[in-house]
Short mmCIF file of C-alpha atoms and ligand atoms in Angstrom, two decimals:
data_model
loop_
_atom_site.label_atom_id
_atom_site.label_comp_id
_atom_site.label_asym_id
_atom_site.label_seq_id
_atom_site.Cartn_x
_atom_site.Cartn_y
_atom_site.Cartn_z
CA MET A 1 4.68 -24.54 23.45
CA ILE A 2 1.92 -26.58 21.89
CA PRO A 3 2.20 -30.25 22.91
CA VAL A 4 2.69 -32.64 19.96
CA ASN A 5 -0.51 -34.33 18.69
CA SER A 6 -2.72 -32.11 20.82
CA VAL A 7 -4.30 -30.10 17.98
CA LEU A 8 -6.72 -31.54 15.45
CA GLN A 9 -6.65 -29.72 12.13
CA VAL A 10 -10.15 -29.92 10.66
CA GLY A 11 -10.27 -29.27 6.92
CA PHE A 12 -7.84 -28.58 4.13
CA PHE A 13 -5.72 -25.40 4.31
CA PRO A 14 -4.13 -23.82 1.21
CA GLU A 15 -0.39 -24.45 0.89
CA ILE A 16 0.92 -21.15 2.26
CA MET A 17 -1.23 -21.62 5.37
CA GLN A 18 -0.34 -25.28 5.77
CA LEU A 19 3.40 -24.44 5.59
CA GLU A 20 2.94 -21.98 8.45
CA ILE A 21 0.94 -24.55 10.44
CA ASP A 22 3.54 -27.27 9.90
CA ARG A 23 6.32 -24.82 10.88
CA ARG A 24 4.68 -23.97 14.20
CA LEU A 25 2.88 -27.13 15.31
CA VAL A 26 2.38 -30.81 14.58
CA PRO A 27 -1.34 -31.14 13.93
CA VAL A 28 -3.33 -34.36 13.80
CA SER A 29 -5.08 -34.01 10.43
CA MET A 30 -8.70 -34.62 9.64
CA LEU A 31 -9.00 -33.20 6.15
CA ASP A 32 -12.57 -34.40 5.70
CA PRO A 33 -14.62 -32.83 8.54
CA LYS A 34 -17.27 -35.55 8.05
CA GLY A 35 -14.74 -38.39 8.16
CA PRO A 36 -13.67 -40.57 11.10
CA VAL A 37 -11.98 -38.88 14.07
CA PRO A 38 -8.27 -39.80 13.98
CA ASP A 39 -7.52 -39.18 17.68
CA ARG A 40 -10.12 -38.78 20.46
CA ASN A 41 -7.57 -37.28 22.85
CA VAL A 42 -6.84 -34.00 21.07
CA LYS A 43 -7.35 -30.90 23.23
CA ALA A 44 -7.85 -28.21 20.57
CA ILE A 45 -9.09 -27.79 17.01
CA LEU A 46 -7.64 -25.59 14.29
CA THR A 47 -10.05 -24.92 11.44
CA ARG A 48 -11.28 -22.20 9.09
CA PRO A 49 -14.70 -20.78 8.20
CA SER A 50 -15.21 -23.02 5.13
CA PHE A 51 -15.65 -26.04 7.42
CA THR A 52 -18.63 -26.56 9.69
CA ILE A 53 -17.77 -27.83 13.15
CA ASN A 54 -20.90 -29.58 14.32
CA PRO A 55 -21.89 -31.12 17.67
CA THR A 56 -21.68 -34.64 16.19
CA LEU A 57 -17.96 -34.16 15.60
CA LEU A 58 -17.39 -32.55 19.00
CA ASP A 59 -19.30 -35.34 20.78
CA GLN A 60 -16.53 -37.70 19.62
CA LEU A 61 -13.83 -35.47 21.12
CA PRO A 62 -14.26 -35.53 24.91
CA GLU A 63 -11.00 -33.67 25.63
CA ILE A 64 -11.59 -30.64 23.38
CA LYS A 65 -11.31 -27.36 25.29
CA MET A 66 -10.52 -24.82 22.56
CA ILE A 67 -11.27 -24.13 18.88
CA ALA A 68 -9.10 -21.74 16.87
CA CYS A 69 -10.90 -20.58 13.73
CA CYS A 70 -8.60 -19.16 11.08
CA GLY A 71 -10.96 -16.48 9.80
CA VAL A 72 -12.94 -13.57 11.15
CA GLY A 73 -16.36 -15.16 10.56
CA TYR A 74 -17.32 -17.97 12.92
CA ASP A 75 -20.82 -18.88 11.78
CA ASN A 76 -19.33 -22.36 11.23
CA LEU A 77 -19.11 -22.93 15.01
CA PRO A 78 -22.01 -24.22 17.19
CA LEU A 79 -21.76 -21.48 19.82
CA ASP A 80 -24.60 -22.75 22.08
CA TYR A 81 -23.00 -26.18 22.20
CA LEU A 82 -19.56 -24.70 22.94
CA LYS A 83 -21.04 -22.69 25.79
CA GLN A 84 -22.68 -25.79 27.29
CA ARG A 85 -19.41 -27.72 27.19
CA GLY A 86 -17.26 -24.78 28.31
CA ILE A 87 -15.19 -24.89 25.11
CA ILE A 88 -13.51 -21.58 24.31
CA ALA A 89 -12.81 -20.30 20.80
CA SER A 90 -10.86 -17.68 18.87
CA ASN A 91 -11.03 -16.05 15.43
CA THR A 92 -8.67 -13.79 13.47
CA PRO A 93 -10.16 -10.29 13.35
CA GLY A 94 -8.24 -7.22 12.20
CA VAL A 95 -5.49 -8.82 10.13
CA LEU A 96 -7.77 -9.30 7.12
CA ASN A 97 -9.41 -5.86 7.01
CA ASP A 98 -7.04 -4.48 4.35
CA ALA A 99 -7.45 -7.44 2.01
CA VAL A 100 -11.25 -7.55 2.32
CA CYS A 101 -11.53 -3.77 1.75
CA GLU A 102 -9.24 -4.00 -1.28
CA LEU A 103 -11.32 -6.75 -2.85
CA THR A 104 -14.58 -4.93 -2.08
CA ILE A 105 -13.37 -1.78 -3.80
CA GLY A 106 -12.09 -3.86 -6.72
CA LEU A 107 -15.49 -5.53 -7.09
CA LEU A 108 -17.26 -2.19 -6.78
CA PHE A 109 -15.31 -0.62 -9.65
CA GLY A 110 -15.33 -3.85 -11.64
CA LEU A 111 -19.12 -3.85 -11.45
CA LEU A 112 -19.84 -0.16 -12.02
CA ARG A 113 -17.21 0.40 -14.72
CA LYS A 114 -17.67 -3.08 -16.25
CA ILE A 115 -13.94 -3.82 -16.16
CA PRO A 116 -14.22 -7.57 -16.94
CA GLU A 117 -16.46 -6.77 -19.94
CA ALA A 118 -14.01 -4.06 -21.09
CA HIS A 119 -11.18 -6.60 -20.93
CA GLN A 120 -13.18 -9.01 -23.11
CA PHE A 121 -14.05 -6.15 -25.48
CA VAL A 122 -10.37 -5.54 -26.16
CA LEU A 123 -9.44 -9.25 -26.28
CA GLN A 124 -12.19 -10.02 -28.78
CA LYS A 125 -11.16 -7.06 -30.99
CA THR A 126 -14.67 -5.56 -30.78
CA TRP A 127 -13.05 -2.19 -30.12
CA ALA A 128 -12.23 -1.56 -33.80
CA ALA A 129 -15.90 -1.84 -34.72
CA GLU A 130 -17.80 -0.45 -31.72
CA THR A 131 -17.61 1.98 -28.83
CA PHE A 132 -17.61 0.35 -25.39
CA PRO A 133 -20.95 1.26 -23.70
CA PHE A 134 -20.80 4.04 -21.12
CA THR A 135 -20.75 2.79 -17.56
CA THR A 136 -21.61 4.21 -14.11
CA SER A 137 -19.50 6.57 -11.96
CA LEU A 138 -19.08 6.03 -8.25
CA ALA A 139 -18.51 9.73 -7.45
CA GLY A 140 -21.62 11.40 -6.10
CA LYS A 141 -23.32 8.14 -5.19
CA LYS A 142 -24.78 7.09 -1.84
CA VAL A 143 -23.18 3.97 -0.40
CA GLY A 144 -25.04 2.03 2.29
CA ILE A 145 -22.94 -0.32 4.40
CA VAL A 146 -24.73 -3.15 6.18
CA GLY A 147 -22.59 -4.07 9.20
CA MET A 148 -20.42 -1.20 10.43
CA GLY A 149 -17.92 -3.38 12.30
CA ARG A 150 -14.16 -3.37 11.81
CA ILE A 151 -14.32 -4.11 8.08
CA GLY A 152 -17.29 -1.80 7.47
CA GLN A 153 -15.51 1.10 9.17
CA GLU A 154 -12.25 0.58 7.29
CA LEU A 155 -14.19 0.31 4.05
CA ALA A 156 -16.09 3.55 4.73
CA ALA A 157 -12.81 5.40 5.38
CA ARG A 158 -11.36 4.12 2.09
CA LEU A 159 -14.51 4.98 0.11
CA LEU A 160 -14.84 8.61 1.27
CA PRO A 161 -12.02 9.91 -0.99
CA PHE A 162 -14.08 8.64 -3.95
CA LYS A 163 -16.57 11.45 -3.15
CA VAL A 164 -19.45 9.26 -1.97
CA GLU A 165 -21.91 9.74 0.88
CA ILE A 166 -21.82 6.92 3.43
CA ALA A 167 -24.68 5.65 5.58
CA TYR A 168 -25.03 2.38 7.47
CA HIS A 169 -27.30 -0.14 9.12
CA GLY A 170 -26.48 -2.54 11.94
CA PRO A 171 -27.71 -3.64 15.36
CA SER A 172 -26.91 -0.24 16.90
CA SER A 173 -25.78 3.27 16.09
CA LYS A 174 -22.07 4.02 16.65
CA SER A 175 -20.34 7.33 17.20
CA LEU A 176 -19.25 7.67 13.59
CA PRO A 177 -19.62 10.54 11.13
CA TYR A 178 -22.09 8.59 8.96
CA VAL A 179 -25.90 8.51 9.03
CA PHE A 180 -27.28 5.46 10.86
CA PHE A 181 -30.44 3.82 9.54
CA PRO A 182 -32.22 1.64 12.12
CA SER A 183 -34.21 0.21 9.19
CA LEU A 184 -32.41 -1.80 6.50
CA MET A 185 -35.30 -1.07 4.13
CA ASP A 186 -34.80 2.69 4.55
CA LEU A 187 -31.05 2.33 3.98
CA ALA A 188 -31.68 0.33 0.79
CA ARG A 189 -34.16 2.93 -0.44
CA GLU A 190 -31.60 5.72 0.13
CA SER A 191 -28.59 3.88 -1.35
CA ASP A 192 -27.20 3.59 -4.86
CA VAL A 193 -24.84 0.86 -3.73
CA LEU A 194 -25.52 -1.49 -0.82
CA ILE A 195 -22.43 -3.26 0.55
CA LEU A 196 -22.76 -6.21 2.94
CA THR A 197 -19.96 -6.54 5.49
CA CYS A 198 -22.01 -7.94 8.39
CA PRO A 199 -21.39 -11.29 10.12
CA GLY A 200 -23.24 -14.40 8.94
CA GLY A 201 -25.43 -16.46 11.28
CA LYS A 202 -29.04 -16.45 12.49
CA ALA A 203 -29.34 -12.69 13.08
CA THR A 204 -28.54 -11.81 9.47
CA GLU A 205 -29.94 -14.86 7.67
CA LYS A 206 -31.53 -13.85 4.32
CA ILE A 207 -32.02 -10.23 5.43
CA ILE A 208 -31.51 -9.24 1.78
CA ASN A 209 -34.76 -10.32 0.14
CA THR A 210 -37.17 -9.17 -2.56
CA SER A 211 -38.47 -6.22 -0.50
CA ILE A 212 -34.97 -4.90 0.15
CA LEU A 213 -33.97 -5.37 -3.50
CA ASN A 214 -37.12 -3.55 -4.62
CA ALA A 215 -36.14 -0.71 -2.30
CA LEU A 216 -32.61 -0.61 -3.76
CA GLY A 217 -34.21 -0.22 -7.16
CA PRO A 218 -33.30 -0.48 -10.86
CA LYS A 219 -30.24 1.79 -10.59
CA GLY A 220 -28.99 0.10 -7.43
CA TYR A 221 -26.05 -2.27 -7.00
CA LEU A 222 -25.47 -4.93 -4.33
CA ILE A 223 -22.00 -6.04 -3.21
CA ASN A 224 -21.71 -9.05 -0.87
CA VAL A 225 -18.37 -9.78 0.81
CA ALA A 226 -20.02 -11.02 4.03
CA ARG A 227 -21.63 -14.46 3.83
CA GLY A 228 -23.91 -16.08 1.25
CA SER A 229 -26.44 -16.74 4.00
CA VAL A 230 -27.15 -13.00 4.36
CA VAL A 231 -28.89 -12.97 0.97
CA ASN A 232 -31.98 -14.85 -0.17
CA GLU A 233 -30.28 -16.05 -3.36
CA ASP A 234 -33.49 -16.99 -5.19
CA ASP A 235 -34.81 -13.47 -4.59
CA LEU A 236 -31.52 -11.98 -5.77
CA ILE A 237 -31.40 -14.11 -8.94
CA SER A 238 -34.94 -13.12 -9.80
CA ALA A 239 -34.15 -9.42 -9.11
CA LEU A 240 -31.10 -9.60 -11.39
CA GLN A 241 -32.96 -11.45 -14.15
CA ASN A 242 -35.80 -8.94 -14.07
CA LYS A 243 -33.54 -5.88 -13.70
CA VAL A 244 -35.16 -5.02 -10.37
CA ILE A 245 -31.60 -3.93 -9.45
CA ALA A 246 -28.83 -2.94 -11.85
CA GLY A 247 -26.25 -5.51 -10.80
CA ALA A 248 -24.45 -7.40 -8.06
CA ALA A 249 -20.88 -8.33 -7.20
CA LEU A 250 -20.64 -11.44 -5.04
CA ASP A 251 -17.61 -12.94 -3.33
CA VAL A 252 -19.68 -15.29 -1.16
CA PHE A 253 -22.46 -17.79 -1.79
CA GLU A 254 -24.77 -20.02 0.17
CA ASN A 255 -23.36 -23.13 -1.45
CA GLU A 256 -19.58 -22.77 -1.82
CA PRO A 257 -17.76 -23.79 -3.97
CA ASN A 258 -20.80 -24.52 -6.16
CA PRO A 259 -22.92 -21.36 -6.47
CA LYS A 260 -26.41 -21.71 -7.93
CA PRO A 261 -26.07 -22.25 -11.72
CA ALA A 262 -28.43 -19.30 -12.40
CA PHE A 263 -25.73 -16.90 -11.16
CA LEU A 264 -23.41 -18.12 -13.91
CA SER A 265 -25.71 -17.14 -16.74
CA LEU A 266 -26.46 -13.58 -15.62
CA SER A 267 -24.94 -10.65 -17.51
CA ASN A 268 -25.22 -8.15 -14.64
CA VAL A 269 -23.04 -9.90 -12.04
CA LEU A 270 -19.38 -9.96 -11.13
CA LEU A 271 -18.52 -13.18 -9.28
CA ALA A 272 -15.49 -14.11 -7.17
CA PRO A 273 -14.62 -17.39 -5.40
CA HIS A 274 -14.66 -16.16 -1.75
CA ILE A 275 -11.26 -14.46 -1.96
CA GLY A 276 -11.81 -11.46 0.34
CA SER A 277 -8.92 -12.41 2.60
CA ALA A 278 -7.03 -14.51 0.06
CA THR A 279 -3.72 -12.66 -0.29
CA GLN A 280 -0.48 -14.34 0.68
CA GLU A 281 0.29 -11.69 3.32
CA THR A 282 -3.16 -11.84 4.87
CA ARG A 283 -3.53 -15.61 4.95
CA GLN A 284 -0.09 -15.88 6.55
CA ALA A 285 -1.06 -13.31 9.19
CA MET A 286 -4.38 -15.08 9.84
CA THR A 287 -2.66 -18.44 10.26
CA ASN A 288 -0.13 -16.97 12.65
CA LEU A 289 -2.84 -15.30 14.71
CA ALA A 290 -4.84 -18.54 14.89
CA ILE A 291 -1.73 -20.38 16.13
CA ASP A 292 -0.91 -17.55 18.58
CA ASN A 293 -4.32 -18.23 20.10
CA LEU A 294 -3.61 -21.96 20.37
CA GLU A 295 -0.26 -21.22 21.99
CA ALA A 296 -1.87 -18.89 24.49
CA PHE A 297 -4.41 -21.58 25.36
CA PHE A 298 -1.74 -24.26 25.93
CA ASN A 299 0.34 -21.77 27.97
CA HIS A 300 -2.69 -20.96 30.17
CA GLN A 301 -2.69 -17.34 28.99
CA SER A 302 -5.65 -15.29 27.86
CA LEU A 303 -6.40 -15.63 24.15
CA PRO A 304 -5.25 -12.69 21.95
CA THR A 305 -8.53 -12.70 19.97
CA PRO A 306 -11.22 -14.69 21.79
CA ILE A 307 -14.74 -15.12 20.44
CA SER A 308 -17.28 -14.03 23.01
CA ILE A 309 -19.57 -17.03 23.50
C1 LIG R 1 -13.40 -14.92 7.00
O1 LIG R 1 -12.31 -14.84 7.58
O2 LIG R 1 -14.45 -15.06 7.61
C2 LIG R 1 -13.37 -14.81 5.52
O3 LIG R 1 -14.63 -14.87 4.97
C3 LIG R 1 -12.48 -15.87 4.94
O4 LIG R 1 -13.05 -17.11 5.13
#
């Protein structure tokens, strides 16, 4: 049981998630993470990756012992500070793999086969006068995955039946049947499509820059379902404008929900509003897992999905 008024909900949650939260606990709400703290005595926080939990907020909450983040990425949490204060934390890995892989594959085909443009072509009745331009096949291509964690591995398994070759880059080689590239530059040079599924945070900040995009080359495509911070967006915009790469599909941006205006005027991008995990089934499962973690904490049990701090 979670004691009443013991959990501070930081940030707005979409309706289906809020219904689940309200069914299972009575949170103290703080919908604006920069606003005043409503109750200094709360023991745990429930939040999601769109909201940054900073030390200034936590300094005002002397009783906080646990943070449940309703998302797999936790680059919104100040891990060094949590360690110092002995605050534990959890995320929601696993339950969103299917949804993120589905969106990634959707973006991949949308980009290569120009599905949004084809839709417009039919709607605008251009079809009667012109032939839709030929697009690019996925079969036979080399796909480089940056970040071969849970999502990367599930994505690779789903992509193989499309007759691609898979290779990957990450902090270390894993016992997987794909070629490991210790150098991201070498992976980019070898790939037709580079897909980012790595965590955000310091270690991956802006690792996709002009040199990597040059290596990917004019026939190369970039797909980012990881975090906006992984890409140097100015470098990417310039590469797209100058056809240094063929195109990009982006579900994540440095400044959400207001991506750089230059992205909106490019003809070789497919953009999505950070919806990798945004299916009803997945968001419900994520919310339940986040609350399972809170329950475990209040029942003095080990957390089902702790973040290692
Ligand atoms: C996550 O869980 O990290 C996804 O990006 C959704 O926010």
